[in-house]
Structure formats: C-alpha cells, structure tokens
Short mmCIF file of N, CA, C and O and ligand atoms in Angstrom, two decimals:
data_model
loop_
_atom_site.label_atom_id
_atom_site.label_comp_id
_atom_site.label_asym_id
_atom_site.label_seq_id
_atom_site.Cartn_x
_atom_site.Cartn_y
_atom_site.Cartn_z
N MET A 161 30.75 -144.13 50.46
CA MET A 161 31.73 -144.38 49.38
C MET A 161 31.70 -145.85 49.02
O MET A 161 31.79 -146.72 49.87
N GLN A 162 31.52 -146.05 47.77
CA GLN A 162 31.55 -147.39 47.22
C GLN A 162 32.92 -148.02 47.51
O GLN A 162 33.94 -147.38 47.37
N LYS A 163 32.92 -149.26 47.96
CA LYS A 163 34.22 -149.89 48.14
C LYS A 163 34.86 -150.12 46.79
O LYS A 163 34.19 -150.41 45.81
N LYS A 164 36.15 -149.92 46.78
CA LYS A 164 36.84 -149.96 45.50
C LYS A 164 37.30 -151.37 45.16
O LYS A 164 38.00 -151.99 45.94
N MET A 165 36.87 -151.87 44.06
CA MET A 165 37.40 -153.13 43.57
C MET A 165 37.13 -153.22 42.08
O MET A 165 36.30 -152.51 41.55
N LEU A 166 37.85 -154.07 41.45
CA LEU A 166 37.62 -154.29 40.03
C LEU A 166 36.88 -155.60 39.89
O LEU A 166 37.24 -156.59 40.50
N ALA A 167 35.83 -155.58 39.14
CA ALA A 167 35.08 -156.80 38.90
C ALA A 167 35.26 -157.20 37.44
O ALA A 167 35.09 -156.40 36.54
N GLY A 168 35.59 -158.41 37.26
CA GLY A 168 35.70 -158.92 35.90
C GLY A 168 36.79 -158.26 35.09
O GLY A 168 36.70 -158.19 33.88
N ALA A 169 37.78 -157.75 35.76
CA ALA A 169 38.85 -157.11 35.01
C ALA A 169 39.70 -158.16 34.31
O ALA A 169 40.10 -159.15 34.91
N ALA A 170 39.94 -157.95 33.08
CA ALA A 170 40.80 -158.87 32.33
C ALA A 170 41.82 -158.03 31.58
O ALA A 170 41.48 -157.25 30.73
N VAL A 171 43.03 -158.17 31.97
CA VAL A 171 44.09 -157.40 31.32
C VAL A 171 45.14 -158.39 30.86
O VAL A 171 45.73 -159.09 31.67
N LEU A 172 45.30 -158.47 29.59
CA LEU A 172 46.19 -159.48 29.03
C LEU A 172 47.33 -158.83 28.27
O LEU A 172 47.14 -157.89 27.54
N GLY A 173 48.50 -159.38 28.47
CA GLY A 173 49.63 -158.96 27.66
C GLY A 173 50.02 -157.51 27.85
O GLY A 173 50.56 -156.89 26.97
N PHE A 174 49.72 -156.98 29.00
CA PHE A 174 49.99 -155.57 29.23
C PHE A 174 50.29 -155.40 30.69
O PHE A 174 49.55 -155.89 31.54
N SER A 175 51.37 -154.79 30.99
CA SER A 175 51.81 -154.71 32.37
C SER A 175 51.14 -153.57 33.11
O SER A 175 51.37 -152.41 32.85
N LEU A 176 50.27 -153.92 34.03
CA LEU A 176 49.56 -152.92 34.82
C LEU A 176 49.69 -153.28 36.28
O LEU A 176 49.75 -154.43 36.65
N LEU A 177 49.73 -152.25 37.10
CA LEU A 177 49.80 -152.46 38.53
C LEU A 177 48.44 -152.10 39.13
O LEU A 177 47.93 -151.01 38.92
N PHE A 178 47.86 -153.04 39.85
CA PHE A 178 46.57 -152.78 40.49
C PHE A 178 46.82 -152.29 41.90
O PHE A 178 47.40 -153.00 42.71
N VAL A 179 46.41 -151.09 42.17
CA VAL A 179 46.62 -150.51 43.50
C VAL A 179 45.29 -150.04 44.05
O VAL A 179 44.71 -149.08 43.55
N GLY A 180 44.79 -150.73 45.06
CA GLY A 180 43.58 -150.29 45.74
C GLY A 180 42.41 -150.04 44.80
O GLY A 180 41.68 -149.08 44.96
N GLY A 181 42.27 -150.89 43.84
CA GLY A 181 41.15 -150.74 42.91
C GLY A 181 41.47 -149.88 41.71
O GLY A 181 40.64 -149.71 40.84
N GLN A 182 42.65 -149.32 41.70
CA GLN A 182 43.03 -148.53 40.54
C GLN A 182 44.06 -149.27 39.72
O GLN A 182 44.83 -150.06 40.24
N VAL A 183 44.02 -149.02 38.45
CA VAL A 183 45.00 -149.62 37.55
C VAL A 183 45.91 -148.49 37.11
O VAL A 183 45.48 -147.54 36.50
N GLN A 184 47.15 -148.61 37.48
CA GLN A 184 48.04 -147.49 37.21
C GLN A 184 49.43 -147.99 36.91
O GLN A 184 49.92 -148.90 37.58
N ALA A 185 50.04 -147.42 35.93
CA ALA A 185 51.41 -147.77 35.64
C ALA A 185 52.32 -147.13 36.67
O ALA A 185 52.03 -146.06 37.17
N GLN A 186 53.40 -147.80 36.99
CA GLN A 186 54.33 -147.24 37.96
C GLN A 186 54.96 -145.98 37.42
O GLN A 186 55.32 -145.91 36.24
N GLY A 187 55.11 -145.00 38.28
CA GLY A 187 55.77 -143.76 37.88
C GLY A 187 54.96 -142.93 36.90
O GLY A 187 55.51 -142.09 36.21
N ALA A 188 53.65 -143.18 36.84
CA ALA A 188 52.82 -142.48 35.88
C ALA A 188 52.68 -141.01 36.24
O ALA A 188 52.72 -140.64 37.41
N ALA A 189 52.47 -140.19 35.24
CA ALA A 189 52.21 -138.77 35.45
C ALA A 189 50.83 -138.60 36.07
O ALA A 189 50.04 -139.54 36.13
N LYS A 190 50.56 -137.41 36.53
CA LYS A 190 49.24 -137.11 37.10
C LYS A 190 48.18 -137.35 36.03
O LYS A 190 48.29 -136.83 34.92
N PRO A 191 47.17 -138.15 36.38
CA PRO A 191 46.21 -138.51 35.33
C PRO A 191 45.26 -137.38 34.95
O PRO A 191 44.96 -136.52 35.77
N GLN A 192 44.85 -137.43 33.72
CA GLN A 192 43.82 -136.52 33.23
C GLN A 192 42.47 -137.09 33.66
O GLN A 192 42.19 -138.27 33.49
N VAL A 193 41.63 -136.27 34.25
CA VAL A 193 40.35 -136.74 34.77
C VAL A 193 39.28 -136.65 33.68
O VAL A 193 39.13 -135.63 33.02
N VAL A 194 38.60 -137.77 33.47
CA VAL A 194 37.48 -137.81 32.53
C VAL A 194 36.22 -138.16 33.32
O VAL A 194 36.17 -139.20 33.97
N ALA A 195 35.25 -137.26 33.31
CA ALA A 195 33.99 -137.52 34.00
C ALA A 195 33.11 -138.41 33.13
O ALA A 195 32.95 -138.17 31.94
N VAL A 196 32.60 -139.48 33.74
CA VAL A 196 31.73 -140.41 33.03
C VAL A 196 30.41 -140.46 33.79
O VAL A 196 30.37 -140.88 34.95
N LYS A 197 29.34 -139.99 33.16
CA LYS A 197 28.04 -139.94 33.82
C LYS A 197 27.09 -140.92 33.15
O LYS A 197 26.42 -140.60 32.17
N LEU A 198 27.07 -142.12 33.69
CA LEU A 198 26.27 -143.19 33.09
C LEU A 198 24.79 -142.95 33.36
O LEU A 198 24.39 -142.59 34.46
N SER A 199 23.97 -143.13 32.32
CA SER A 199 22.52 -143.13 32.52
C SER A 199 21.88 -143.74 31.29
O SER A 199 22.57 -144.15 30.36
N GLU A 200 20.57 -143.83 31.29
CA GLU A 200 19.86 -144.45 30.18
C GLU A 200 19.70 -143.39 29.07
O GLU A 200 19.01 -142.40 29.28
N TRP A 201 20.22 -143.60 27.93
CA TRP A 201 21.15 -144.64 27.49
C TRP A 201 22.36 -143.98 26.90
O TRP A 201 22.54 -143.90 25.71
N THR A 202 23.20 -143.51 27.80
CA THR A 202 24.41 -142.83 27.36
C THR A 202 25.56 -143.12 28.32
O THR A 202 25.32 -143.39 29.50
N MET A 203 26.77 -143.08 27.81
CA MET A 203 27.95 -143.21 28.67
C MET A 203 28.22 -141.89 29.38
O MET A 203 29.04 -141.83 30.29
N GLY A 204 27.59 -140.82 28.92
CA GLY A 204 27.76 -139.53 29.58
C GLY A 204 29.17 -138.99 29.50
O GLY A 204 29.64 -138.32 30.41
N MET A 205 29.84 -139.30 28.42
CA MET A 205 31.15 -138.70 28.18
C MET A 205 31.30 -138.44 26.70
O MET A 205 30.68 -139.09 25.88
N MET A 206 32.10 -137.45 26.38
CA MET A 206 32.32 -137.12 24.99
C MET A 206 33.23 -138.18 24.36
O MET A 206 34.00 -138.83 25.07
N ASP A 207 33.11 -138.34 23.07
CA ASP A 207 34.13 -139.10 22.36
C ASP A 207 35.37 -138.21 22.37
O ASP A 207 35.37 -137.16 21.74
N MET A 208 36.32 -138.59 23.16
CA MET A 208 37.39 -137.62 23.37
C MET A 208 38.79 -138.19 23.21
O MET A 208 38.99 -139.38 23.15
N LYS A 209 39.72 -137.25 23.14
CA LYS A 209 41.13 -137.60 22.99
C LYS A 209 41.86 -137.21 24.27
O LYS A 209 41.64 -136.13 24.80
N VAL A 210 42.67 -138.12 24.75
CA VAL A 210 43.44 -137.84 25.96
C VAL A 210 44.90 -138.19 25.72
O VAL A 210 45.24 -138.87 24.75
N LYS A 211 45.72 -137.73 26.62
CA LYS A 211 47.15 -138.00 26.53
C LYS A 211 47.62 -138.41 27.91
O LYS A 211 47.26 -137.75 28.89
N GLY A 212 48.38 -139.47 28.01
CA GLY A 212 48.89 -139.89 29.31
C GLY A 212 47.85 -140.65 30.10
O GLY A 212 46.80 -141.03 29.56
N PRO A 213 48.11 -140.88 31.39
CA PRO A 213 47.17 -141.66 32.20
C PRO A 213 45.82 -140.95 32.34
O PRO A 213 45.76 -139.73 32.33
N VAL A 214 44.79 -141.75 32.45
CA VAL A 214 43.43 -141.23 32.52
C VAL A 214 42.77 -141.74 33.79
O VAL A 214 42.81 -142.93 34.09
N GLN A 215 42.16 -140.83 34.52
CA GLN A 215 41.36 -141.22 35.67
C GLN A 215 39.90 -141.03 35.31
O GLN A 215 39.43 -139.91 35.10
N PHE A 216 39.19 -142.15 35.21
CA PHE A 216 37.76 -142.08 34.93
C PHE A 216 37.02 -141.94 36.25
O PHE A 216 37.10 -142.84 37.10
N ASP A 217 36.34 -140.84 36.43
CA ASP A 217 35.46 -140.66 37.59
C ASP A 217 34.06 -141.01 37.12
O ASP A 217 33.44 -140.26 36.37
N ILE A 218 33.59 -142.17 37.56
CA ILE A 218 32.38 -142.76 36.98
C ILE A 218 31.25 -142.67 38.01
O ILE A 218 31.41 -143.08 39.15
N VAL A 219 30.13 -142.14 37.57
CA VAL A 219 28.96 -142.07 38.45
C VAL A 219 27.75 -142.58 37.66
O VAL A 219 27.65 -142.35 36.46
N ASN A 220 26.91 -143.30 38.35
CA ASN A 220 25.67 -143.75 37.71
C ASN A 220 24.57 -142.77 38.05
O ASN A 220 24.05 -142.74 39.16
N GLU A 221 24.21 -141.96 37.08
CA GLU A 221 23.15 -140.97 37.27
C GLU A 221 21.81 -141.49 36.77
O GLU A 221 20.83 -140.75 36.71
N GLY A 222 21.77 -142.75 36.40
CA GLY A 222 20.54 -143.32 35.87
C GLY A 222 19.74 -144.04 36.94
O GLY A 222 20.02 -143.95 38.13
N LYS A 223 18.72 -144.75 36.47
CA LYS A 223 17.84 -145.50 37.38
C LYS A 223 18.28 -146.95 37.50
O LYS A 223 18.04 -147.60 38.50
N TYR A 224 18.88 -147.45 36.43
CA TYR A 224 19.26 -148.86 36.37
C TYR A 224 20.74 -149.03 36.68
O TYR A 224 21.50 -148.08 36.55
N PRO A 225 21.14 -150.23 37.07
CA PRO A 225 22.58 -150.48 37.25
C PRO A 225 23.33 -150.37 35.92
O PRO A 225 22.76 -150.70 34.86
N HIS A 226 24.55 -149.91 35.98
CA HIS A 226 25.40 -149.82 34.79
C HIS A 226 26.83 -150.17 35.17
O HIS A 226 27.22 -150.13 36.34
N VAL A 227 27.60 -150.48 34.14
CA VAL A 227 29.01 -150.83 34.30
C VAL A 227 29.79 -150.04 33.25
O VAL A 227 29.30 -149.84 32.14
N PHE A 228 30.98 -149.62 33.61
CA PHE A 228 31.87 -148.97 32.65
C PHE A 228 32.93 -149.98 32.22
O PHE A 228 33.66 -150.50 33.07
N THR A 229 32.97 -150.28 30.95
CA THR A 229 34.00 -151.18 30.42
C THR A 229 34.78 -150.47 29.32
O THR A 229 34.18 -149.78 28.48
N LEU A 230 36.08 -150.63 29.35
CA LEU A 230 36.94 -150.10 28.30
C LEU A 230 37.61 -151.29 27.62
O LEU A 230 38.10 -152.20 28.29
N GLU A 231 37.57 -151.29 26.32
CA GLU A 231 38.09 -152.42 25.56
C GLU A 231 38.95 -151.91 24.41
O GLU A 231 38.67 -150.85 23.85
N GLY A 232 39.98 -152.64 24.09
CA GLY A 232 40.80 -152.24 22.97
C GLY A 232 41.86 -153.28 22.69
O GLY A 232 41.82 -154.39 23.22
N LYS A 233 42.80 -152.90 21.86
CA LYS A 233 43.90 -153.80 21.52
C LYS A 233 45.21 -153.12 21.81
O LYS A 233 45.40 -151.94 21.52
N ILE A 234 46.11 -153.86 22.40
CA ILE A 234 47.46 -153.38 22.60
C ILE A 234 48.34 -154.38 21.87
O ILE A 234 48.47 -155.53 22.29
N GLY A 235 48.88 -153.94 20.75
CA GLY A 235 49.54 -154.89 19.87
C GLY A 235 48.51 -155.90 19.39
O GLY A 235 47.45 -155.53 18.91
N ASP A 236 48.82 -157.18 19.57
CA ASP A 236 47.89 -158.24 19.15
C ASP A 236 46.91 -158.61 20.26
O ASP A 236 46.03 -159.44 20.06
N GLN A 237 47.13 -158.06 21.43
CA GLN A 237 46.36 -158.50 22.59
C GLN A 237 45.10 -157.66 22.77
O GLN A 237 45.16 -156.43 22.76
N SER A 238 43.99 -158.33 22.96
CA SER A 238 42.77 -157.63 23.32
C SER A 238 42.76 -157.43 24.83
O SER A 238 43.11 -158.34 25.57
N ILE A 239 42.39 -156.24 25.23
CA ILE A 239 42.27 -155.98 26.66
C ILE A 239 40.87 -155.45 26.97
O ILE A 239 40.23 -154.86 26.11
N ALA A 240 40.43 -155.73 28.18
CA ALA A 240 39.16 -155.17 28.65
C ALA A 240 39.28 -154.93 30.14
O ALA A 240 39.78 -155.78 30.87
N VAL A 241 38.85 -153.78 30.57
CA VAL A 241 38.85 -153.43 31.99
C VAL A 241 37.46 -152.93 32.33
O VAL A 241 36.90 -152.11 31.60
N SER A 242 36.91 -153.45 33.42
CA SER A 242 35.56 -153.04 33.81
C SER A 242 35.54 -152.48 35.21
O SER A 242 36.30 -152.92 36.09
N SER A 243 34.65 -151.54 35.42
CA SER A 243 34.38 -151.05 36.78
C SER A 243 33.51 -152.09 37.49
O SER A 243 33.06 -153.07 36.89
N ILE A 244 33.27 -151.86 38.76
CA ILE A 244 32.24 -152.61 39.46
C ILE A 244 30.89 -152.27 38.87
O ILE A 244 30.75 -151.30 38.13
N LEU A 245 29.90 -153.07 39.20
CA LEU A 245 28.52 -152.75 38.83
C LEU A 245 28.04 -151.61 39.73
O LEU A 245 28.10 -151.71 40.95
N LEU A 246 27.64 -150.53 39.08
CA LEU A 246 27.20 -149.36 39.83
C LEU A 246 25.68 -149.28 39.82
O LEU A 246 25.06 -149.22 38.76
N LYS A 247 25.09 -149.26 41.01
CA LYS A 247 23.65 -149.00 41.11
C LYS A 247 23.42 -147.50 41.03
O LYS A 247 24.37 -146.72 41.03
N ALA A 248 22.16 -147.10 40.97
CA ALA A 248 21.83 -145.67 40.88
C ALA A 248 22.56 -144.90 41.97
O ALA A 248 22.58 -145.31 43.13
N ASN A 249 23.15 -143.80 41.54
CA ASN A 249 23.86 -142.86 42.44
C ASN A 249 25.17 -143.38 43.01
O ASN A 249 25.81 -142.67 43.79
N GLU A 250 25.59 -144.56 42.63
CA GLU A 250 26.88 -145.04 43.10
C GLU A 250 27.98 -144.51 42.17
O GLU A 250 27.73 -144.23 41.01
N LYS A 251 29.18 -144.42 42.73
CA LYS A 251 30.30 -143.96 41.91
C LYS A 251 31.58 -144.70 42.24
O LYS A 251 31.70 -145.33 43.30
N THR A 252 32.49 -144.63 41.32
CA THR A 252 33.79 -145.26 41.52
C THR A 252 34.78 -144.52 40.63
O THR A 252 34.41 -143.63 39.87
N SER A 253 36.03 -144.87 40.76
CA SER A 253 36.97 -144.30 39.81
C SER A 253 38.00 -145.35 39.41
O SER A 253 38.23 -146.33 40.12
N LEU A 254 38.51 -145.16 38.24
CA LEU A 254 39.36 -146.15 37.61
C LEU A 254 40.47 -145.38 36.90
O LEU A 254 40.17 -144.52 36.08
N THR A 255 41.70 -145.66 37.24
CA THR A 255 42.82 -144.95 36.59
C THR A 255 43.58 -145.93 35.72
O THR A 255 43.98 -147.00 36.17
N LEU A 256 43.75 -145.56 34.48
CA LEU A 256 44.40 -146.43 33.51
C LEU A 256 45.51 -145.68 32.80
O LEU A 256 45.37 -144.51 32.49
N SER A 257 46.59 -146.38 32.57
CA SER A 257 47.65 -145.83 31.75
C SER A 257 47.70 -146.67 30.48
O SER A 257 48.06 -147.84 30.52
N LEU A 258 47.29 -146.08 29.40
CA LEU A 258 47.09 -146.83 28.16
C LEU A 258 48.01 -146.32 27.07
O LEU A 258 48.21 -145.12 26.93
N PRO A 259 48.54 -147.22 26.26
CA PRO A 259 49.31 -146.76 25.11
C PRO A 259 48.39 -146.08 24.08
O PRO A 259 47.18 -146.26 24.11
N ALA A 260 49.02 -145.30 23.21
CA ALA A 260 48.25 -144.60 22.18
C ALA A 260 47.40 -145.59 21.39
O ALA A 260 47.82 -146.72 21.11
N GLY A 261 46.21 -145.19 21.08
CA GLY A 261 45.32 -146.05 20.32
C GLY A 261 43.88 -145.61 20.53
O GLY A 261 43.61 -144.64 21.23
N THR A 262 42.99 -146.34 19.91
CA THR A 262 41.57 -146.04 20.03
C THR A 262 40.90 -147.15 20.82
O THR A 262 41.09 -148.33 20.53
N TYR A 263 40.15 -146.78 21.81
CA TYR A 263 39.50 -147.73 22.71
C TYR A 263 38.00 -147.51 22.68
O TYR A 263 37.52 -146.39 22.48
N THR A 264 37.28 -148.59 22.86
CA THR A 264 35.83 -148.50 22.94
C THR A 264 35.42 -148.53 24.41
O THR A 264 35.94 -149.33 25.18
N VAL A 265 34.51 -147.65 24.76
CA VAL A 265 33.93 -147.70 26.10
C VAL A 265 32.45 -148.03 25.94
O VAL A 265 31.80 -147.57 25.01
N TYR A 266 31.95 -148.87 26.82
CA TYR A 266 30.54 -149.25 26.71
C TYR A 266 30.06 -149.84 28.03
O TYR A 266 30.86 -150.14 28.93
N CYS A 267 28.75 -150.00 28.12
CA CYS A 267 28.16 -150.71 29.25
C CYS A 267 27.85 -152.13 28.78
O CYS A 267 27.13 -152.33 27.80
N PRO A 268 28.43 -153.14 29.47
CA PRO A 268 28.29 -154.52 29.00
C PRO A 268 26.98 -155.20 29.42
O PRO A 268 26.77 -156.36 29.07
N LEU A 269 26.12 -154.51 30.12
CA LEU A 269 24.86 -155.16 30.51
C LEU A 269 24.00 -155.36 29.25
O LEU A 269 24.06 -154.56 28.32
N PRO A 270 23.22 -156.45 29.23
CA PRO A 270 22.53 -156.82 27.99
C PRO A 270 21.68 -155.69 27.41
O PRO A 270 20.84 -155.13 28.10
N GLY A 271 21.96 -155.36 26.15
CA GLY A 271 21.17 -154.37 25.43
C GLY A 271 21.58 -152.93 25.63
O GLY A 271 21.21 -152.06 24.85
N HIS A 272 22.38 -152.66 26.66
CA HIS A 272 22.67 -151.26 26.98
C HIS A 272 23.51 -150.57 25.91
O HIS A 272 23.24 -149.41 25.57
N ALA A 273 24.53 -151.26 25.41
CA ALA A 273 25.36 -150.64 24.36
C ALA A 273 24.54 -150.39 23.11
O ALA A 273 24.66 -149.33 22.47
N ASP A 274 23.66 -151.34 22.78
CA ASP A 274 22.82 -151.19 21.59
C ASP A 274 21.89 -149.98 21.71
O ASP A 274 21.52 -149.37 20.72
N LYS A 275 21.52 -149.67 22.94
CA LYS A 275 20.62 -148.53 23.15
C LYS A 275 21.38 -147.20 23.19
O LYS A 275 20.76 -146.16 23.34
N GLY A 276 22.69 -147.28 23.12
CA GLY A 276 23.46 -146.03 23.04
C GLY A 276 24.57 -145.90 24.04
O GLY A 276 25.32 -144.91 24.01
N MET A 277 24.71 -146.88 24.94
CA MET A 277 25.76 -146.77 25.95
C MET A 277 27.09 -147.26 25.41
O MET A 277 27.59 -148.32 25.78
N LYS A 278 27.64 -146.48 24.49
CA LYS A 278 28.96 -146.79 23.96
C LYS A 278 29.61 -145.52 23.46
O LYS A 278 28.92 -144.54 23.16
N GLY A 279 30.90 -145.54 23.40
CA GLY A 279 31.64 -144.36 22.94
C GLY A 279 33.07 -144.75 22.64
O GLY A 279 33.43 -145.93 22.67
N THR A 280 33.84 -143.74 22.34
CA THR A 280 35.22 -143.97 21.92
C THR A 280 36.16 -143.11 22.74
O THR A 280 35.83 -141.97 23.07
N LEU A 281 37.28 -143.67 23.09
CA LEU A 281 38.33 -142.90 23.74
C LEU A 281 39.59 -143.05 22.90
O LEU A 281 40.03 -144.17 22.64
N THR A 282 40.14 -141.94 22.50
CA THR A 282 41.39 -141.97 21.75
C THR A 282 42.52 -141.50 22.65
O THR A 282 42.43 -140.43 23.26
N VAL A 283 43.54 -142.33 22.75
CA VAL A 283 44.72 -141.96 23.52
C VAL A 283 45.81 -141.59 22.53
O VAL A 283 46.13 -142.37 21.62
N GLN A 284 46.34 -140.39 22.68
CA GLN A 284 47.34 -139.89 21.73
C GLN A 284 48.75 -140.21 22.20
O GLN A 284 48.99 -140.30 23.39
CU1 CU B 582 24.15 -150.00 31.37
#
C-alpha cells in the first residue's frame, strides 16, 4: 500500500480538513467513489457529474509515472489539489468535498495533459 500523503497540495480560501492524506469536510456524507485509471494518455475516468463528497480511487495502470490533479475556482479563489506521484501499478485515494461547480482534472507532468490526460468533473 502506497503511503498516503498529499504532495504539492495547494488549497486556498477554502476550508478543508486534511486527515491521513485525505481531504474531507467535517461531517461530510459518505463519499461517492469515482474510479480513476491513469494511463497513457487518458485520465481513465468519464467526464462526469457528482453530488456531495467524492472519493477518487486513483490507480496508475500505465507504464509511466502520473499524477492526479484537480483544479477549479471556488468563488474568486483558484484551488488545486494533487495526488502523490504514482508509479506504474501504484494507487492512492483522495476524498474531496467540493462546492458545486466545474473542475478540471489532469496530469500535471510535462506534456501529459496535451496528450489527452485531462477531463472534467462537474459537482452539482
Ligand atoms: Cu501523466
């Protein structure tokens, strides 16, 4: 099991509680699980709509290292949350409680998003 930690997480202007590598709002409902299967060159998840807290179960099914980053705006504030760097076959999970809005998910490693590792998550 990959040790759980957040690398390069930047959360601004938004109250989140970091618990053991997970980002979760206090008193949150049971999260909806979204499977994310990273590989060359896809985020391995549908452009989808969710409601309430989301648990991203992220696995790297590719050959190269990948990272899961979610980016968006909450009010005027830009937020970005990233998973650890996942090598082939490594996995992690990330639970986020996000206000309604549209968020971009992508792999921030150079060139990966341009090759197709990006998608959209809509929170209703
Ligand atoms: Cu990547």
